[in-house]
Amino acid sequence: MTHDMNYLRLLAEKFPTIESVTNELVNLRAIMHLPKGTEYYFSDLHGEHEAFIHLLRSGSGVIREKIDALFRSSMMEEDRSALAALVYYPTTQMARARKTEQNYADWCAITINHLVIVACEVSAKYTRSKVRQTIDPRYAGLIEELMNTDGTDADKRVYYREMIETVVQVGCAEGLIKALCHLIQQMTVDQLHIIGDIFDRGPRADRILDELMKHHDVDIQWGNHDVAWIGAMCGNPVCLMSVLRIAISYNGFDCLEDGYGINLRPLSMFAATTYANDPCERFMPHVLDENEFDPVDPALAAKMHKAVTVMMFKLEGQLIRRHPEYEMEGRLLLDKMNLEKGTIQIGGKEYPLTDTNFPTVDPKNPYALTEEEQNLLDGFQASFRHSERLRTHLDFIMSHGAMYKVANNKLLYHGCILVEEDGSLTEVELGGSRHKGRALLDYLEMHVRRAYHSEAPDSVDLIWYLWCGARSPLFGKDRMTSFERYFIDDKALQKEHMNPYYKHYDQPEFCEAILREFGLDPACSHIVNGHVPVKHGDSPIKAGGRLFVIDGGISKAYRSKTGIAGYTLISSSHEIQLAEHRPFHRGNDLESPETYTTVHIVERMPRRLMVEDTDAGQRFSRRIEELEQLLGLYRQGVFGEA
């Protein structure tokens, strides 16, 4: 390929001499022949910060496997467990060692030596420059010396021991240990892919995002719960009420108040007064985790839950009426209630209501907010917009996220690709244009970005449709039956029907067609999918290994369905592995990961994959071509060296 001369002149500004070009060529060609880095895929974290952070820091059990391989013949099982726990939780484990070790200085020296060995093992397939970029700059020079000192030379061994002894003597051992532990964690997980739904149900999505922002290479495929939070920040009132409803219903007050500084006091006062004599039995929160900072009485939480739910249904009605093209008139139910009779008309049939106490609903104008409700909404919108930490987290989700990602022969998306009963792609009309398959996802992503960055009204409204619309690929169901579950005891009405995608995705030819839609070769590519928990006894491996569903129930709310606590898909240079996790319990930071995680090899590579086989390798290959042309121009005298 011959590159444009203007482009090559720009490249010459970065590489102004023959020597600089040749150095870069040598570097890139060498990198191309290194093994590819290990990629980790997680899905549907749903605020379960403790479990996710443990999985991330432990490499889903891989770090313990490395420790066992290195030290099985020289270290007792208990000591290997302690070393693994130190890597995951250096601060707490060093505090424990200070209390239990008779000679803490000796323990530090021995531990540093062990950690250096592990760090060398997990970083062996990376360039020194990449490792250097990952090391805490305060300890970069020291760690590089320790990792690259030849232990077979007697003089070098003395030099090595002296470095460690001096570190301990001058009081820097704990900082060095933390830096080594962090390096091991980061080098174990080269690329981190999050297949959607970071928020909701679990206690602290904010802490998950803090952890993700520390990682050197992470991408996010948005889930419907994530776009609901994006919509709330954009000012979409229905998304905002949906976010509050779910957070309150799962006792998520710590995330709202301590995590993001959302002021719930006005809501609690309004709910306590408005529903003073209402037990709100169907609105009692699911207490899967106790609040650490902001405990709320369950009876008051139930009243708050009902208050935001009624507001949500009102605001939904307003939005649906603004957008008849959404074809969601079937969700307009407040105006179908007869509170005097205690019934509701749906589909020409009358059903009894389980709750007839709607003091804020005007039968003549049921979708209008009261003045007090409007004041609450205004306050919440301001509170969300002024939360700097929430804005930082959502900025990160936007800059590192998308509707889907194609990476290293993997197609990643959260929900589904909309199809008809026969498996053909569904064409969706929105905003006066029609789209299907990949084009539909691109169109919807454009509107999410417009909503977030410019708050275009139609785009802001469309985010709510992405959350729960019948033709939303992030939702993947025909309707969201929240109203029926709250107010009507009829299982048939509460049923949400899945898109036909979920009938077809175990068929190889169906998955092959989707891969081709996104420009991938089905013979060597896979789909990684989340959103729908794999039920107990079902396999997460679909279509003969072409598709992996990795929502295995890391969220406590789903574990009764799945029987486990989530999956991690791990793609290394040798193989693809599926790690199946059992529930993580607070305080189990010394638990041996092999009792917590079961790892299955699901596909072995015909040969070891190198960097040249990856997307990065394709980019490097193009850069090598460019540099070779630039080198020729220098040697021909067309360009002069600086």
mmCIF file of N, CA, C and O in Angstrom, residues 40-43 51 54-55 58-62 65 533-541 548-554 559 561-570 576-584 591-602:
data_model
loop_
_atom_site.group_PDB
_atom_site.id
_atom_site.type_symbol
_atom_site.label_atom_id
_atom_site.label_comp_id
_atom_site.label_asym_id
_atom_site.label_seq_id
_atom_site.Cartn_x
_atom_site.Cartn_y
_atom_site.Cartn_z
ATOM 1 N N TYR A 40 -10.251 -10.742 29.657
ATOM 2 C CA TYR A 40 -11.280 -11.187 30.601
ATOM 3 C C TYR A 40 -12.600 -10.537 30.236
ATOM 4 O O TYR A 40 -12.663 -9.340 29.930
ATOM 5 N N TYR A 41 -13.673 -11.338 30.298
ATOM 6 C CA TYR A 41 -15.011 -10.875 29.949
ATOM 7 C C TYR A 41 -15.933 -11.104 31.151
ATOM 8 O O TYR A 41 -16.081 -12.235 31.620
ATOM 9 N N PHE A 42 -16.542 -10.023 31.647
ATOM 10 C CA PHE A 42 -17.525 -10.086 32.728
ATOM 11 C C PHE A 42 -18.832 -9.472 32.240
ATOM 12 O O PHE A 42 -18.834 -8.587 31.388
ATOM 13 N N SER A 43 -19.944 -9.920 32.822
ATOM 14 C CA SER A 43 -21.240 -9.358 32.437
ATOM 15 C C SER A 43 -22.158 -9.245 33.640
ATOM 16 O O SER A 43 -22.036 -10.008 34.603
ATOM 17 N N ALA A 51 -17.889 -9.023 45.244
ATOM 18 C CA ALA A 51 -17.641 -10.211 44.425
ATOM 19 C C ALA A 51 -16.831 -9.841 43.185
ATOM 20 O O ALA A 51 -15.860 -10.532 42.838
ATOM 21 N N HIS A 54 -13.184 -8.937 43.956
ATOM 22 C CA HIS A 54 -12.427 -10.150 44.264
ATOM 23 C C HIS A 54 -12.060 -10.900 42.980
ATOM 24 O O HIS A 54 -10.916 -11.344 42.807
ATOM 25 N N LEU A 55 -13.033 -11.050 42.073
ATOM 26 C CA LEU A 55 -12.766 -11.752 40.818
ATOM 27 C C LEU A 55 -11.708 -11.024 39.992
ATOM 28 O O LEU A 55 -10.816 -11.658 39.410
ATOM 29 N N SER A 58 -8.219 -11.273 41.670
ATOM 30 C CA SER A 58 -7.688 -12.640 41.679
ATOM 31 C C SER A 58 -7.514 -13.197 40.274
ATOM 32 O O SER A 58 -7.035 -14.320 40.106
ATOM 33 N N GLY A 59 -7.912 -12.418 39.257
ATOM 34 C CA GLY A 59 -7.874 -12.945 37.904
ATOM 35 C C GLY A 59 -8.760 -14.159 37.758
ATOM 36 O O GLY A 59 -8.442 -15.083 37.002
ATOM 37 N N SER A 60 -9.881 -14.170 38.492
ATOM 38 C CA SER A 60 -10.819 -15.306 38.493
ATOM 39 C C SER A 60 -10.104 -16.623 38.769
ATOM 40 O O SER A 60 -10.416 -17.664 38.182
ATOM 41 N N GLY A 61 -9.134 -16.576 39.674
ATOM 42 C CA GLY A 61 -8.434 -17.790 40.077
ATOM 43 C C GLY A 61 -7.114 -18.025 39.371
ATOM 44 O O GLY A 61 -6.332 -18.892 39.775
ATOM 45 N N VAL A 62 -6.826 -17.262 38.309
ATOM 46 C CA VAL A 62 -5.609 -17.480 37.527
ATOM 47 C C VAL A 62 -4.358 -17.144 38.334
ATOM 48 O O VAL A 62 -3.338 -17.848 38.236
ATOM 49 N N GLU A 65 -3.454 -20.012 40.411
ATOM 50 C CA GLU A 65 -2.866 -21.067 39.592
ATOM 51 C C GLU A 65 -1.391 -20.794 39.327
ATOM 52 O O GLU A 65 -0.558 -21.715 39.368
ATOM 53 N N PRO A 533 -29.815 -14.259 32.620
ATOM 54 C CA PRO A 533 -29.075 -15.239 33.425
ATOM 55 C C PRO A 533 -29.271 -16.659 32.914
ATOM 56 O O PRO A 533 -30.375 -17.055 32.528
ATOM 57 N N VAL A 534 -28.183 -17.412 32.902
ATOM 58 C CA VAL A 534 -28.249 -18.816 32.508
ATOM 59 C C VAL A 534 -28.885 -19.594 33.659
ATOM 60 O O VAL A 534 -28.371 -19.621 34.771
ATOM 61 N N LYS A 535 -30.005 -20.228 33.388
ATOM 62 C CA LYS A 535 -30.736 -20.927 34.441
ATOM 63 C C LYS A 535 -29.971 -22.151 34.927
ATOM 64 O O LYS A 535 -29.168 -22.733 34.200
ATOM 65 N N HIS A 536 -30.242 -22.496 36.171
ATOM 66 C CA HIS A 536 -29.583 -23.642 36.805
ATOM 67 C C HIS A 536 -29.750 -24.890 35.931
ATOM 68 O O HIS A 536 -30.845 -25.267 35.545
ATOM 69 N N GLY A 537 -28.634 -25.501 35.581
ATOM 70 C CA GLY A 537 -28.665 -26.707 34.760
ATOM 71 C C GLY A 537 -28.463 -26.453 33.281
ATOM 72 O O GLY A 537 -28.149 -27.378 32.536
ATOM 73 N N ASP A 538 -28.656 -25.202 32.816
ATOM 74 C CA ASP A 538 -28.418 -24.877 31.408
ATOM 75 C C ASP A 538 -26.935 -24.596 31.182
ATOM 76 O O ASP A 538 -26.198 -24.263 32.111
ATOM 77 N N SER A 539 -26.517 -24.694 29.948
ATOM 78 C CA SER A 539 -25.124 -24.420 29.605
ATOM 79 C C SER A 539 -24.976 -22.995 29.098
ATOM 80 O O SER A 539 -25.790 -22.527 28.293
ATOM 81 N N PRO A 540 -23.927 -22.297 29.520
ATOM 82 C CA PRO A 540 -23.664 -20.957 28.976
ATOM 83 C C PRO A 540 -23.041 -21.002 27.583
ATOM 84 O O PRO A 540 -22.882 -19.974 26.947
ATOM 85 N N ILE A 541 -22.701 -22.194 27.116
ATOM 86 C CA ILE A 541 -22.075 -22.360 25.807
ATOM 87 C C ILE A 541 -23.165 -22.733 24.804
ATOM 88 O O ILE A 541 -23.812 -23.772 24.922
ATOM 89 N N PHE A 548 -21.250 -17.443 23.801
ATOM 90 C CA PHE A 548 -21.150 -17.633 25.246
ATOM 91 C C PHE A 548 -22.072 -16.637 25.935
ATOM 92 O O PHE A 548 -22.005 -15.435 25.677
ATOM 93 N N VAL A 549 -22.941 -17.141 26.802
ATOM 94 C CA VAL A 549 -23.785 -16.278 27.633
ATOM 95 C C VAL A 549 -23.151 -16.250 29.015
ATOM 96 O O VAL A 549 -23.143 -17.257 29.720
ATOM 97 N N ILE A 550 -22.614 -15.112 29.414
ATOM 98 C CA ILE A 550 -21.829 -15.084 30.660
ATOM 99 C C ILE A 550 -22.524 -14.345 31.799
ATOM 100 O O ILE A 550 -21.875 -13.937 32.763
ATOM 101 N N ASP A 551 -23.849 -14.179 31.692
ATOM 102 C CA ASP A 551 -24.607 -13.708 32.857
ATOM 103 C C ASP A 551 -24.972 -14.938 33.682
ATOM 104 O O ASP A 551 -25.961 -15.615 33.425
ATOM 105 N N GLY A 552 -24.157 -15.222 34.686
ATOM 106 C CA GLY A 552 -24.374 -16.424 35.489
ATOM 107 C C GLY A 552 -24.889 -16.153 36.877
ATOM 108 O O GLY A 552 -24.936 -17.065 37.701
ATOM 109 N N GLY A 553 -25.250 -14.896 37.162
ATOM 110 C CA GLY A 553 -25.848 -14.616 38.461
ATOM 111 C C GLY A 553 -24.888 -14.090 39.503
ATOM 112 O O GLY A 553 -24.981 -14.452 40.673
ATOM 113 N N ILE A 554 -23.943 -13.214 39.096
ATOM 114 C CA ILE A 554 -23.100 -12.582 40.105
ATOM 115 C C ILE A 554 -23.962 -11.759 41.059
ATOM 116 O O ILE A 554 -23.652 -11.624 42.238
ATOM 117 N N ARG A 559 -29.321 -15.477 41.923
ATOM 118 C CA ARG A 559 -28.647 -16.736 42.235
ATOM 119 C C ARG A 559 -29.609 -17.900 42.434
ATOM 120 O O ARG A 559 -29.246 -19.049 42.218
ATOM 121 N N LYS A 561 -32.015 -18.495 40.545
ATOM 122 C CA LYS A 561 -32.283 -18.988 39.194
ATOM 123 C C LYS A 561 -31.085 -19.725 38.615
ATOM 124 O O LYS A 561 -31.233 -20.708 37.890
ATOM 125 N N THR A 562 -29.870 -19.217 38.910
ATOM 126 C CA THR A 562 -28.685 -19.747 38.243
ATOM 127 C C THR A 562 -27.992 -20.843 39.036
ATOM 128 O O THR A 562 -27.329 -21.700 38.458
ATOM 129 N N GLY A 563 -28.095 -20.784 40.358
ATOM 130 C CA GLY A 563 -27.431 -21.772 41.195
ATOM 131 C C GLY A 563 -25.958 -21.508 41.400
ATOM 132 O O GLY A 563 -25.282 -22.244 42.127
ATOM 133 N N ILE A 564 -25.408 -20.457 40.755
ATOM 134 C CA ILE A 564 -23.999 -20.108 40.934
ATOM 135 C C ILE A 564 -23.903 -18.600 41.138
ATOM 136 O O ILE A 564 -24.915 -17.943 41.378
ATOM 137 N N ALA A 565 -22.695 -18.067 41.034
ATOM 138 C CA ALA A 565 -22.506 -16.627 41.255
ATOM 139 C C ALA A 565 -21.705 -15.994 40.127
ATOM 140 O O ALA A 565 -20.821 -15.184 40.349
ATOM 141 N N GLY A 566 -22.038 -16.377 38.906
ATOM 142 C CA GLY A 566 -21.456 -15.687 37.765
ATOM 143 C C GLY A 566 -20.412 -16.487 37.015
ATOM 144 O O GLY A 566 -19.921 -17.518 37.475
ATOM 145 N N TYR A 567 -20.089 -15.977 35.818
ATOM 146 C CA TYR A 567 -19.062 -16.559 34.964
ATOM 147 C C TYR A 567 -18.026 -15.494 34.610
ATOM 148 O O TYR A 567 -18.336 -14.308 34.557
ATOM 149 N N THR A 568 -16.818 -15.943 34.344
ATOM 150 C CA THR A 568 -15.819 -15.128 33.667
ATOM 151 C C THR A 568 -15.352 -15.907 32.450
ATOM 152 O O THR A 568 -14.989 -17.083 32.569
ATOM 153 N N LEU A 569 -15.378 -15.278 31.292
ATOM 154 C CA LEU A 569 -14.776 -15.869 30.100
ATOM 155 C C LEU A 569 -13.350 -15.341 30.012
ATOM 156 O O LEU A 569 -13.117 -14.130 30.148
ATOM 157 N N ILE A 570 -12.400 -16.234 29.805
ATOM 158 C CA ILE A 570 -10.983 -15.872 29.787
ATOM 159 C C ILE A 570 -10.391 -16.356 28.463
ATOM 160 O O ILE A 570 -10.445 -17.543 28.144
ATOM 161 N N ILE A 576 -9.473 -20.757 25.311
ATOM 162 C CA ILE A 576 -10.587 -20.021 25.897
ATOM 163 C C ILE A 576 -11.092 -20.831 27.080
ATOM 164 O O ILE A 576 -11.356 -22.031 26.963
ATOM 165 N N GLN A 577 -11.207 -20.169 28.233
ATOM 166 C CA GLN A 577 -11.655 -20.830 29.457
ATOM 167 C C GLN A 577 -12.927 -20.165 29.961
ATOM 168 O O GLN A 577 -13.134 -18.960 29.778
ATOM 169 N N LEU A 578 -13.760 -20.949 30.612
ATOM 170 C CA LEU A 578 -14.958 -20.431 31.265
ATOM 171 C C LEU A 578 -14.833 -20.722 32.750
ATOM 172 O O LEU A 578 -14.769 -21.887 33.162
ATOM 173 N N ALA A 579 -14.763 -19.672 33.532
ATOM 174 C CA ALA A 579 -14.654 -19.811 34.989
ATOM 175 C C ALA A 579 -16.045 -19.679 35.605
ATOM 176 O O ALA A 579 -16.741 -18.689 35.377
ATOM 177 N N GLU A 580 -16.440 -20.674 36.367
ATOM 178 C CA GLU A 580 -17.746 -20.693 37.032
ATOM 179 C C GLU A 580 -17.525 -20.424 38.510
ATOM 180 O O GLU A 580 -16.741 -21.103 39.169
ATOM 181 N N HIS A 581 -18.232 -19.437 39.048
ATOM 182 C CA HIS A 581 -17.966 -18.965 40.398
ATOM 183 C C HIS A 581 -19.073 -19.350 41.376
ATOM 184 O O HIS A 581 -20.246 -19.335 41.022
ATOM 185 N N ARG A 582 -18.669 -19.648 42.574
ATOM 186 C CA ARG A 582 -19.617 -19.821 43.671
ATOM 187 C C ARG A 582 -19.643 -18.548 44.500
ATOM 188 O O ARG A 582 -18.726 -17.737 44.424
ATOM 189 N N PRO A 583 -20.684 -18.359 45.315
ATOM 190 C CA PRO A 583 -20.863 -17.065 45.988
ATOM 191 C C PRO A 583 -19.673 -16.649 46.829
ATOM 192 O O PRO A 583 -19.071 -17.446 47.546
ATOM 193 N N PHE A 584 -19.344 -15.371 46.689
ATOM 194 C CA PHE A 584 -18.306 -14.740 47.506
ATOM 195 C C PHE A 584 -18.951 -14.209 48.776
ATOM 196 O O PHE A 584 -20.016 -13.601 48.730
ATOM 197 N N GLU A 591 -9.813 -17.213 51.281
ATOM 198 C CA GLU A 591 -10.352 -18.433 50.709
ATOM 199 C C GLU A 591 -9.573 -18.803 49.461
ATOM 200 O O GLU A 591 -9.256 -17.973 48.622
ATOM 201 N N SER A 592 -9.244 -20.071 49.328
ATOM 202 C CA SER A 592 -8.510 -20.547 48.172
ATOM 203 C C SER A 592 -9.386 -20.466 46.931
ATOM 204 O O SER A 592 -10.472 -21.032 46.907
ATOM 205 N N PRO A 593 -8.947 -19.767 45.875
ATOM 206 C CA PRO A 593 -9.814 -19.581 44.722
ATOM 207 C C PRO A 593 -10.265 -20.877 44.055
ATOM 208 O O PRO A 593 -11.307 -20.912 43.435
ATOM 209 N N GLU A 594 -9.484 -21.976 44.199
ATOM 210 C CA GLU A 594 -9.951 -23.185 43.528
ATOM 211 C C GLU A 594 -11.165 -23.787 44.215
ATOM 212 O O GLU A 594 -11.861 -24.618 43.637
ATOM 213 N N THR A 595 -11.471 -23.376 45.441
ATOM 214 C CA THR A 595 -12.708 -23.817 46.076
ATOM 215 C C THR A 595 -13.851 -22.856 45.746
ATOM 216 O O THR A 595 -15.001 -23.153 46.007
ATOM 217 N N TYR A 596 -13.506 -21.713 45.166
ATOM 218 C CA TYR A 596 -14.477 -20.679 44.840
ATOM 219 C C TYR A 596 -14.802 -20.678 43.344
ATOM 220 O O TYR A 596 -15.888 -20.347 42.930
ATOM 221 N N THR A 597 -13.838 -21.076 42.525
ATOM 222 C CA THR A 597 -13.959 -21.004 41.081
ATOM 223 C C THR A 597 -13.612 -22.345 40.453
ATOM 224 O O THR A 597 -12.619 -22.972 40.815
ATOM 225 N N THR A 598 -14.431 -22.756 39.505
ATOM 226 C CA THR A 598 -14.138 -23.940 38.697
ATOM 227 C C THR A 598 -13.904 -23.473 37.268
ATOM 228 O O THR A 598 -14.755 -22.812 36.676
ATOM 229 N N VAL A 599 -12.742 -23.817 36.720
ATOM 230 C CA VAL A 599 -12.368 -23.352 35.389
ATOM 231 C C VAL A 599 -12.424 -24.510 34.405
ATOM 232 O O VAL A 599 -11.858 -25.582 34.655
ATOM 233 N N HIS A 600 -13.142 -24.281 33.279
ATOM 234 C CA HIS A 600 -13.251 -25.279 32.223
ATOM 235 C C HIS A 600 -12.612 -24.730 30.949
ATOM 236 O O HIS A 600 -12.865 -23.578 30.575
ATOM 237 N N ILE A 601 -11.801 -25.527 30.297
ATOM 238 C CA ILE A 601 -11.281 -25.152 28.983
ATOM 239 C C ILE A 601 -12.351 -25.486 27.957
ATOM 240 O O ILE A 601 -12.781 -26.632 27.840
ATOM 241 N N VAL A 602 -12.809 -24.487 27.211
ATOM 242 C CA VAL A 602 -13.886 -24.712 26.246
ATOM 243 C C VAL A 602 -13.377 -24.729 24.805
ATOM 244 O O VAL A 602 -14.081 -25.201 23.907
#
